[in-house]
Coordinates of C-alpha atoms and ligand atoms in Angstrom, one line a residue:
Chain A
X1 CA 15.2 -2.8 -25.5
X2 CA 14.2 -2.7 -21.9
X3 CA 11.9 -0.9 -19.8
X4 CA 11.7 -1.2 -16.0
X5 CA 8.5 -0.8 -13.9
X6 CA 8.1 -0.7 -10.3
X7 CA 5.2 -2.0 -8.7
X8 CA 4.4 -0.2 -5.7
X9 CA 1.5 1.0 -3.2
X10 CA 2.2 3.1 -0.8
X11 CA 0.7 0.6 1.3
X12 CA 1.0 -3.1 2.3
X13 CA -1.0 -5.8 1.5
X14 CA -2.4 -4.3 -1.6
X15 CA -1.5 -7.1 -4.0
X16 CA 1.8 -5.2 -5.5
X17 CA 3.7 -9.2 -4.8
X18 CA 0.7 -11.1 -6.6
X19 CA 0.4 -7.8 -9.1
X20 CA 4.3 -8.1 -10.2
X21 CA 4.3 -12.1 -10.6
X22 CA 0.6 -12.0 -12.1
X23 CA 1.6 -9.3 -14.8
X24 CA 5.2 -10.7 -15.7
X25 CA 3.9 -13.8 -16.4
X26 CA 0.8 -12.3 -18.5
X27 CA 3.7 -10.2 -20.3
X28 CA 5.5 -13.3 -20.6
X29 CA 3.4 -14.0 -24.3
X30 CA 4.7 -11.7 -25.5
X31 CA 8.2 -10.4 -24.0
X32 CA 10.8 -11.8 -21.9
X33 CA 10.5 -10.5 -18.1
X34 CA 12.3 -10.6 -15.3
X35 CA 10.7 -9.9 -12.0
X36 CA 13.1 -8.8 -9.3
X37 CA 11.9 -9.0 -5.5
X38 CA 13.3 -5.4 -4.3
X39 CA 11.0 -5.3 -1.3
X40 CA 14.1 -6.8 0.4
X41 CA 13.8 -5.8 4.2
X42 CA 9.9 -7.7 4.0
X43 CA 10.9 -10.1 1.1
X44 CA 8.1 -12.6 0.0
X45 CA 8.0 -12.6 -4.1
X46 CA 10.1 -16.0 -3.4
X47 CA 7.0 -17.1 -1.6
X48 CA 4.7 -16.6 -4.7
X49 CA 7.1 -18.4 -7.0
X50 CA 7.9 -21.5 -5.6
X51 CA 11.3 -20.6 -4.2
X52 CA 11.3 -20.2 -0.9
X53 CA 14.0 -22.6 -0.4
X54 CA 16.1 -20.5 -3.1
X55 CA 19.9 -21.1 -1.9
X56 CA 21.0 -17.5 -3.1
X57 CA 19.4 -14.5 -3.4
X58 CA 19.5 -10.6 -3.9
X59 CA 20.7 -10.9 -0.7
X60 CA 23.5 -12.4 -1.2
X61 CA 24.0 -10.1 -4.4
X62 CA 23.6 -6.9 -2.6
X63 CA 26.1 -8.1 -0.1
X64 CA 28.4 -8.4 -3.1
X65 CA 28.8 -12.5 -1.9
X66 CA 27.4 -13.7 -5.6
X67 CA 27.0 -12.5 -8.9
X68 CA 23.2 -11.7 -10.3
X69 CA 23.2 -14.5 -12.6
X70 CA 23.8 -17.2 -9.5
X71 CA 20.6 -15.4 -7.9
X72 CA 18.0 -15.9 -11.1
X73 CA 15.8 -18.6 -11.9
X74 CA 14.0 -19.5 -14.9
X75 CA 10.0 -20.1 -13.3
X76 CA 6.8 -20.2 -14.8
X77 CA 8.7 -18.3 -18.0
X78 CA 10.4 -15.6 -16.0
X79 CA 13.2 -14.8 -14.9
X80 CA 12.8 -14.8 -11.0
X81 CA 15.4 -13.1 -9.0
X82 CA 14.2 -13.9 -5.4
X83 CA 15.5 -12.2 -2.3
X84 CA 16.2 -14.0 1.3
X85 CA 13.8 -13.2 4.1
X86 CA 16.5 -13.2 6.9
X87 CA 17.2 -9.9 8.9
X88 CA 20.9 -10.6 9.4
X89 CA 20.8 -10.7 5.0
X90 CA 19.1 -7.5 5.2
X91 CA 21.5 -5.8 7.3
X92 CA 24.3 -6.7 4.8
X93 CA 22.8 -6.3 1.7
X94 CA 24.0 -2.3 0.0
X95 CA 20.6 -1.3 -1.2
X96 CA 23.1 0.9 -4.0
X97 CA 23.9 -2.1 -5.7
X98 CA 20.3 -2.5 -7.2
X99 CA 21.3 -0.2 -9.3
X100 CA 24.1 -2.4 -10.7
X101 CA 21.9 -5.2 -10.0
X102 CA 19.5 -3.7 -12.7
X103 CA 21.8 -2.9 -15.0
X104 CA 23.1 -6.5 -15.5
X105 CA 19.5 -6.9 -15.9
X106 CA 18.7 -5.0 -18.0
X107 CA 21.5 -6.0 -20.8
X108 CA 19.6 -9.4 -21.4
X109 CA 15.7 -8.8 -20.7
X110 CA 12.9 -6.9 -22.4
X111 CA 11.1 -5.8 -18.9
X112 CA 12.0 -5.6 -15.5
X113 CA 9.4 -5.9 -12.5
X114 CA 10.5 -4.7 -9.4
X115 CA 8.1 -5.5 -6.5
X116 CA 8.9 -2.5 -4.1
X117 CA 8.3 -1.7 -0.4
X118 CA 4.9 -0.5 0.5
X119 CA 6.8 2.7 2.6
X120 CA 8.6 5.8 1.2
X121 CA 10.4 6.5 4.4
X122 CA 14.0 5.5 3.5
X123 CA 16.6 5.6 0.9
X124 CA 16.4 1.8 0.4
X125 CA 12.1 1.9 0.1
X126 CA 12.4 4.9 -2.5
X127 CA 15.4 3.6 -4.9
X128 CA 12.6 0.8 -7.3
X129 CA 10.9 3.9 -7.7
X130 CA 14.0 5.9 -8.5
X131 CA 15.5 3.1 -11.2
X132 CA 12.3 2.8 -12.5
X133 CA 11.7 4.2 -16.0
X134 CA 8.0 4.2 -15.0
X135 CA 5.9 3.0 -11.9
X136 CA 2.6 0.5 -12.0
X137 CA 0.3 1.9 -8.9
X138 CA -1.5 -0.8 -7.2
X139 CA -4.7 0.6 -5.3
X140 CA -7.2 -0.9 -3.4
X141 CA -10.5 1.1 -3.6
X142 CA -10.3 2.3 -0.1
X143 CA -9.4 5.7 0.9
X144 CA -6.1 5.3 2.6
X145 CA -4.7 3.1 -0.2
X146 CA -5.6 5.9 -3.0
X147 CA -3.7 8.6 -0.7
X148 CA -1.1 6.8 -0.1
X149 CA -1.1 5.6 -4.0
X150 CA -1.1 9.5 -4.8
X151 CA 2.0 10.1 -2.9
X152 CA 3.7 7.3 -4.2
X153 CA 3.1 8.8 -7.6
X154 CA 4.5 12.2 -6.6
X155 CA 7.6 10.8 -5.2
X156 CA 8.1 9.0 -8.3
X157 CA 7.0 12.3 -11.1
X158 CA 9.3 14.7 -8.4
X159 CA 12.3 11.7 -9.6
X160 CA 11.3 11.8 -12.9
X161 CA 9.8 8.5 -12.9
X162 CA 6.7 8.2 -15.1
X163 CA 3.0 6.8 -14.2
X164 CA 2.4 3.6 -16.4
X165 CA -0.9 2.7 -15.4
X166 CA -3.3 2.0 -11.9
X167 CA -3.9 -1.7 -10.9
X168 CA -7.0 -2.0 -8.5
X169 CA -6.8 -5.2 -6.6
X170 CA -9.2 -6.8 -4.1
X171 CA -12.3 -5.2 -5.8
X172 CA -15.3 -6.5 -4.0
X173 CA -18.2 -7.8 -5.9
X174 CA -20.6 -5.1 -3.8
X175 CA -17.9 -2.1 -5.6
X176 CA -19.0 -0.5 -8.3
X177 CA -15.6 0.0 -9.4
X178 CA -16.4 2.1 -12.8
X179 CA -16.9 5.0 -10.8
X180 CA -14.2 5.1 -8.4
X181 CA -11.6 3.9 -11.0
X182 CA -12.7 7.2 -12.7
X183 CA -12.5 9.7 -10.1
X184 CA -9.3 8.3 -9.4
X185 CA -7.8 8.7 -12.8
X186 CA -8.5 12.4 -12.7
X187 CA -5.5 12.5 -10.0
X188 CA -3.4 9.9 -11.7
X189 CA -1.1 10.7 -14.6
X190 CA -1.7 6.4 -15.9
X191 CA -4.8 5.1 -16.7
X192 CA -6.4 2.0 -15.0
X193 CA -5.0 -1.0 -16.5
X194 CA -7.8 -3.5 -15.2
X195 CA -9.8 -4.0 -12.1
X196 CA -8.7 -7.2 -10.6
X197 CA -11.6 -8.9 -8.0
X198 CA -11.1 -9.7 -5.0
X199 CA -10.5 -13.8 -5.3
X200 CA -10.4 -16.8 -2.9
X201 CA -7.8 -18.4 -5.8
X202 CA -5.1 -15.6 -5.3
X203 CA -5.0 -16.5 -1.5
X204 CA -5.5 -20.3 -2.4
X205 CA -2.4 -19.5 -5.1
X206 CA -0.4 -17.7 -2.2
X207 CA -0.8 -20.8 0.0
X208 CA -0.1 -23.1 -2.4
X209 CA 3.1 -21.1 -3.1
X210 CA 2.5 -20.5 -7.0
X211 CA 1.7 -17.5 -9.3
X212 CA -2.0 -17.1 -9.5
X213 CA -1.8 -17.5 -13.4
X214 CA -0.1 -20.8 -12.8
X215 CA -2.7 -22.0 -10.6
X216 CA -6.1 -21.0 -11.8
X217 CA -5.2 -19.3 -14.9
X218 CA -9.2 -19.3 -15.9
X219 CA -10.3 -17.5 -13.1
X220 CA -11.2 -13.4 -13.2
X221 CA -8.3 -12.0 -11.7
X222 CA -5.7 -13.9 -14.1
X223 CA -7.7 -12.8 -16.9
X224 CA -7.8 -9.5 -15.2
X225 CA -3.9 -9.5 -15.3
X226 CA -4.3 -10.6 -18.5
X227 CA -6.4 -7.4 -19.7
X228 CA -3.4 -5.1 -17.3
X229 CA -0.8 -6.5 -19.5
X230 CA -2.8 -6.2 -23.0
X231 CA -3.2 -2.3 -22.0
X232 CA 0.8 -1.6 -21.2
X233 CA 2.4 -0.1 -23.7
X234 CA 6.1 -1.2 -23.7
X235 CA 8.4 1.7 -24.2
X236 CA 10.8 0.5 -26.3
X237 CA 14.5 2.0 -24.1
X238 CA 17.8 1.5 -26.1
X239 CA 19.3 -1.4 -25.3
X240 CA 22.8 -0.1 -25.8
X241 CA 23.0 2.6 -23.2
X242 CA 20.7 0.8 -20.8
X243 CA 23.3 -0.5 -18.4
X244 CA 24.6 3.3 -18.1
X245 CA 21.0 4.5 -17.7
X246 CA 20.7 2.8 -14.4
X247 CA 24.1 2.9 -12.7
X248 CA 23.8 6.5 -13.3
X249 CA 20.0 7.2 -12.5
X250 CA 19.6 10.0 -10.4
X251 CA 17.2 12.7 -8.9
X252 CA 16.8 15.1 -11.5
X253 CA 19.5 18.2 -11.2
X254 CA 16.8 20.8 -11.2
X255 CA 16.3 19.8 -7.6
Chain B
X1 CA -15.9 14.4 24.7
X2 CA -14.8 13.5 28.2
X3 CA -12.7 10.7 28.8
X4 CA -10.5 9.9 32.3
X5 CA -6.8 9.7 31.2
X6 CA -6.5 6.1 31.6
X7 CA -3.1 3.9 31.8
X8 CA -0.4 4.4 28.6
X9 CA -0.9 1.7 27.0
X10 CA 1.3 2.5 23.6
X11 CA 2.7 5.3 22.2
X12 CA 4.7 5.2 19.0
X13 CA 4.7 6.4 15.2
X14 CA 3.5 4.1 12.7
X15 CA 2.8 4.4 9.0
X16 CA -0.5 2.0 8.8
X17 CA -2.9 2.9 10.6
X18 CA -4.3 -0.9 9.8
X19 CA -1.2 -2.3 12.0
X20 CA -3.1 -0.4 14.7
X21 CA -6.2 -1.5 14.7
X22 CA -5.7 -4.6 14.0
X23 CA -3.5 -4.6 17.2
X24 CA -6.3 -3.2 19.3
X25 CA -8.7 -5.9 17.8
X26 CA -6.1 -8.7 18.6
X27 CA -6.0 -7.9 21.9
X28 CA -9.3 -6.6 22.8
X29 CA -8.3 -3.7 24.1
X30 CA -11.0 -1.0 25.8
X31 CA -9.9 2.2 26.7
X32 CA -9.0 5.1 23.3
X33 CA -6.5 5.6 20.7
X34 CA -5.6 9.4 20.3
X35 CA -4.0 10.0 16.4
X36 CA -2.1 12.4 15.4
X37 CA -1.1 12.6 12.0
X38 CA 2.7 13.9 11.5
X39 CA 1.8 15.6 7.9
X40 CA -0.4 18.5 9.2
X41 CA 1.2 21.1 7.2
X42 CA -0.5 21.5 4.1
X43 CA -3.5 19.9 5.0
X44 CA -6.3 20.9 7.1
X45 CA -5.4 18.1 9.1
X46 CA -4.6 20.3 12.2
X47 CA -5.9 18.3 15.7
X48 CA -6.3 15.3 16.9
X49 CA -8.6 12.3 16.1
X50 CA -9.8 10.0 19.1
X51 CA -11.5 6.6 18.7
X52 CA -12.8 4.7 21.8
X53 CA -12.9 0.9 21.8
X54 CA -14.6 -1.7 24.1
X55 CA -12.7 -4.9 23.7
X56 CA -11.2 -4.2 20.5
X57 CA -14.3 -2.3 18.4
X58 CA -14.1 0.8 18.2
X59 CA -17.2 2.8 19.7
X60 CA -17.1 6.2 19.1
X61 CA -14.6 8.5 17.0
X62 CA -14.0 12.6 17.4
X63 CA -12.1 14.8 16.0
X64 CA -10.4 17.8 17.9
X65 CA -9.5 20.2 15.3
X66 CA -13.0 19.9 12.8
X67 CA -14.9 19.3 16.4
X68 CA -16.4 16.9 14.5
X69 CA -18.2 13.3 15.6
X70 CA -18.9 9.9 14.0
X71 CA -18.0 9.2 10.4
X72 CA -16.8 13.2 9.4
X73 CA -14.4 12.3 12.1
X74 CA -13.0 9.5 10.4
X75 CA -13.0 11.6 7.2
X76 CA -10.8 14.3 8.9
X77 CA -8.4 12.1 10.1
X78 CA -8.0 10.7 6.6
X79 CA -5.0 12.1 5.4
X80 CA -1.6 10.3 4.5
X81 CA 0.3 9.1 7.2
X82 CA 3.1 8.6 9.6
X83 CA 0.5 9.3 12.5
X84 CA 1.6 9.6 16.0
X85 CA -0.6 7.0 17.7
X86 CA -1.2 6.6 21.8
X87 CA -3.0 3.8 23.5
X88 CA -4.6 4.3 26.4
X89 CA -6.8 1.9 28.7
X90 CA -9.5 2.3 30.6
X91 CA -12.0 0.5 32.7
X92 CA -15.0 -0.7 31.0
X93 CA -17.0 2.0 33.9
X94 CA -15.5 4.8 32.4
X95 CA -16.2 4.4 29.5
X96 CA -20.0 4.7 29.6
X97 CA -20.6 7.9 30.2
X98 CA -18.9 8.4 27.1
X99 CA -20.3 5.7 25.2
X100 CA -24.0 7.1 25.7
X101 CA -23.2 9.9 23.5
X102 CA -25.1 8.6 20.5
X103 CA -23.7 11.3 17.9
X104 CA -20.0 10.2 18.1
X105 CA -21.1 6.6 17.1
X106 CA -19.3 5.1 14.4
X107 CA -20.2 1.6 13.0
X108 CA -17.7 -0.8 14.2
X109 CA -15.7 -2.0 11.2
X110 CA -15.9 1.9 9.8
X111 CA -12.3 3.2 11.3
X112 CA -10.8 -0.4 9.7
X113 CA -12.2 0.8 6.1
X114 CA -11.9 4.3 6.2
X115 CA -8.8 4.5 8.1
X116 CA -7.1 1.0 8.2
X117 CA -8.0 0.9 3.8
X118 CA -8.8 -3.4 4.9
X119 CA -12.1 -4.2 4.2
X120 CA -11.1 -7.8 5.7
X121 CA -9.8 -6.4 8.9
X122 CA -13.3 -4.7 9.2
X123 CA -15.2 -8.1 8.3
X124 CA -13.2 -9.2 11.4
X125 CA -14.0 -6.1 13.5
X126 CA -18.0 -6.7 13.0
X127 CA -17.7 -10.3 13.9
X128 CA -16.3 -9.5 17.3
X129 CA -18.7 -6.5 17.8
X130 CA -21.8 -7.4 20.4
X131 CA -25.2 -8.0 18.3
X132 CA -26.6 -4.8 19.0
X133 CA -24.6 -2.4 18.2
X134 CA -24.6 -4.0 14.4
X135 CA -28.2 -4.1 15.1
X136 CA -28.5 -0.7 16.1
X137 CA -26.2 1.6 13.4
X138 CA -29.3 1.0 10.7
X139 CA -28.5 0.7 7.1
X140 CA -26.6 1.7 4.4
X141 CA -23.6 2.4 7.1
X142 CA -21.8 -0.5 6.2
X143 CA -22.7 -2.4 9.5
X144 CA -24.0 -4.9 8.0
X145 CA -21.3 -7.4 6.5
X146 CA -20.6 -7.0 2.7
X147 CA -22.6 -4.2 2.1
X148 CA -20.0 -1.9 0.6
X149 CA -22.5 0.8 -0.9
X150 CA -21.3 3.3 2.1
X151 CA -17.9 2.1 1.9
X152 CA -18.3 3.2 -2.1
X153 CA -19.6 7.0 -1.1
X154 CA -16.9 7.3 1.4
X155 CA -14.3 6.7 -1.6
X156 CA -16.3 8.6 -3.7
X157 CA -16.3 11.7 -0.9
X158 CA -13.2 11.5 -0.6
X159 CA -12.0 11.7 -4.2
X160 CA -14.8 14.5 -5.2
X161 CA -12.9 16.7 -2.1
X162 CA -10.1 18.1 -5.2
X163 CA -8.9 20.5 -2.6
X164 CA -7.4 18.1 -0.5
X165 CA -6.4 15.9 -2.8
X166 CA -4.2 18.3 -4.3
X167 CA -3.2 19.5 -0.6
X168 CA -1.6 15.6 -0.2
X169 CA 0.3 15.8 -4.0
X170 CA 1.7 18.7 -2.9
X171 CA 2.7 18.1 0.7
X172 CA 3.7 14.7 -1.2
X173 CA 6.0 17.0 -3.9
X174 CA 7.6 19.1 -1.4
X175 CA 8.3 16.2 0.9
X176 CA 10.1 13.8 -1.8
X177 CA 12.3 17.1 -2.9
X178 CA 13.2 17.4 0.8
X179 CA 14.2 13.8 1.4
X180 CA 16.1 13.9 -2.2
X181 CA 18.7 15.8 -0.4
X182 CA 18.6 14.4 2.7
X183 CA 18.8 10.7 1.3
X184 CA 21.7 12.1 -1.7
X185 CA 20.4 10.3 -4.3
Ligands
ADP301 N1 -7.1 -10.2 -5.8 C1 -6.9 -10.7 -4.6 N2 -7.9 -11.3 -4.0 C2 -7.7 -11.9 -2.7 N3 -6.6 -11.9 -2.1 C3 -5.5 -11.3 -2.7 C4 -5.6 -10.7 -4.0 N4 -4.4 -10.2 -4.3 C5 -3.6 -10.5 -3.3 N5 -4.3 -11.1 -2.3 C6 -3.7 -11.6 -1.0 O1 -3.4 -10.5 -0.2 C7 -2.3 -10.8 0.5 C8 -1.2 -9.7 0.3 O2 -0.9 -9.8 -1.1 P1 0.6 -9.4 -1.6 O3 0.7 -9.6 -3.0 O4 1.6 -10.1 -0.7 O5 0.6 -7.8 -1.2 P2 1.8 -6.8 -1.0 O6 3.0 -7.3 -1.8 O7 1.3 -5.5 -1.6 O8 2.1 -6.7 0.5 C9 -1.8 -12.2 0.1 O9 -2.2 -13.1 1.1 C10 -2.4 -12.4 -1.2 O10 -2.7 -13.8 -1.5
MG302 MG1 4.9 -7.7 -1.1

């Protein structure tokens, strides 16, 4: 069984890094995730997981120089497969061999978390969304990170990616959130996992170069990831054809 | 509103409008940003916006298709990016005239929330804005720093608007059907 998610916004700086380390470790109780960095032209999951002196990456996978396995590491209960900040790795990494990449993946995991780009203006930004068998929106409550979350979602329903649910991240304490979270959902084909406040101990986490639930997994926001990951219901793929499901994943025909 | 050319300062497309202002803050530029979002099609978002800045805060904000000033500007111009964005700098002098036209007025960390979505980046814009024109917006405009009750109604504007959120799903559909192709997925 296996069921991959990407995390995406069509907008930087919206939390989707924090978001996918913060829900696969809350997942982590109860499945076993892997969490896969596929922002790879801006990489910084490795940053939030203690890895930044990783020796190989997705990088080095995509460029068809190492196998997947030598590019995962077991941290904090994941399964971390980091990718290499350089420019020179980006420009010879095949962005098509995610797909293989998550295949190989798939074979041995229950979910996959793919942090994705915060742009939908190339082949390489769109693909997470396209492997993905659903997508977790991550949404500040401000207006341009709502429109851009809307057209995120419509890129993904037009691939035949599904909506699994809308994180809001950096809710100030002055935001009614209630509200807003339900006006949004009237557009939004998920429902809000959780509200996650807006927390001096995520950017304290991010300094310190570990997952927020590993660093102050009391505060609000962890327990906030906590409630996100309670309210996902896993989708239960069959194992046996998933390798086939994502070499072959396409735009729908109909198109 | 009537502003002297001024020196090209920038022009290029970019997909965050936050990346801009916080580019204009950083280096406290006065003079105007004319935007020009590249997604007009579906939406009403026919025009141009303009927002004037003295050393990095923005001042006033217009709107050339909705002819409209101050905040509706900035709700106008919010519609999905890439924007076309040109940077132009001007002398402090002429500026003024401008500037005394009280109905364009925007609060200064407004464009950073509305448009930029970065309620931090706005924080920032209000520190380096002069006492008095904090002073002088009045309340509930989100001048003063962490009161977000404006910043709420704004969201909540926006999101009661169904027409034009279903304008930026479907320029959104017909755009990721287009690239599908062009991208051979
Ligand atoms: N809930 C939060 N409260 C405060 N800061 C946050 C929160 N979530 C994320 N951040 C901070 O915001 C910045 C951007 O987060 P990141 O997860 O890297 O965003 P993205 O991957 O969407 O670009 C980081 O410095 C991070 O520590
Ligand atoms: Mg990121």
């Amino acid at each position: 069984m296996v069921e991959v998610f990407a995390v995406a916004s069509g907008k930087g700086g919206t939390g989707k890094t924090t978001s996918t380390v913060a829900l696969g470790m809350a997942l982590s109780d109860r499945y076993d995730v892997t969490v896969v960095d596929a922002d790879t032209g801006m990489a910084n999951l490795l940053f939030h997981a203690g890895l930044s002196d990783a020796e190989t990456t997705l990088h080095d996978v995509l460029a068809d120089d190492a196998p997947v396995e030598a590019a995962t590491y077991d941290r904090f209960g994941l399964t971390v497969v980091p990718c290499g900040t350089s420019l020179d790795g980006f420009r010879d990494a095949d962005p098509d061999r995610l797909r293989d990449v998550v295949a190989t993946l798939a074979k041995d995991t229950d979910i996959i978390l793919l942090d994705s780009p915060p742009a939908l203006d190339s082949r390489t930004a769109v693909l997470p969304i396209v492997l993905a068998d659903r997508i977790v929106v991550v949404l500040q409550p401000t207006i341009p990170a709502i429109s851009d979350g809307l057209k995120v979602q419509e890129y993904a329903t037009t691939y035949d990616t599904d909506v699994a649910g809308l994180l809001f991240n950096k809710v100030r304490e002055s935001e009614s959130i209630e509200q807003v979270s339900e006006k949004t959902e009237r557009y939004f084909d998920g429902p809000t996992l959780a509200s996650v406040p807006e927390s001096e101990r995520a950017r304290e986490a991010r300094r310190a170069g570990r997952p927020l639930l590993a660093h102050a997994p009391e505060c609000e926001a962890a327990s906030a990831y906590r409630e996100a990951a309670e309210s996902l219901t896993v989708r239960n793929g069959a194992a046996a054809d998933a390798a086939d499901r994502f070499q072959s994943a396409v735009i729908p025909e109909s198109l | 509103m009537k502003l002297p050319r001024g020196r090209l300062d920038k022009s290029r497309v970019v997909t965050d409008l936050r990346d801009t202002l916080a580019d204009v803050l950083d280096r406290e530029l006065t003079g105007y940003a004319v935007f020009e979002s590249q997604e007009t099609l579906l939406l009403d978002g026919e025009g141009r916006g303009v927002i004037t800045f003295t050393d990095g805060v923005p001042v006033l904000a217009y709107h050339t298709g909705t002819d409209r000033g101050g905040p509706p500007a900035l709700a106008d111009l919010a519609v999905p990016g890439p924007y076309h964005v040109s940077l132009y700098a001007l002398d402090a002098a002429d500026l003024e005239s401008a500037h005394g036209a009280g109905e364009l007025q925007v609060p200064p960390g407004m464009p950073a929330e509305r448009l930029g979505g970065d309620p931090a980046l706005a924080d920032s814009t209000r520190r380096a804005a002069p006492d008095e024109r904090l002073s002088a917006m009045g309340d509930g405009d989100a001048a003063v720093p962490g009161d977000g009750t404006a910043e709420q109604s704004a969201v909540e504007a926006f999101l009661d608007d169904a027409e034009k959120i279903e304008a930026i799903k479907q320029q959104a559909r017909s755009e990721a059907r287009e690239r599908a192709q062009e991208w051979d997925f």
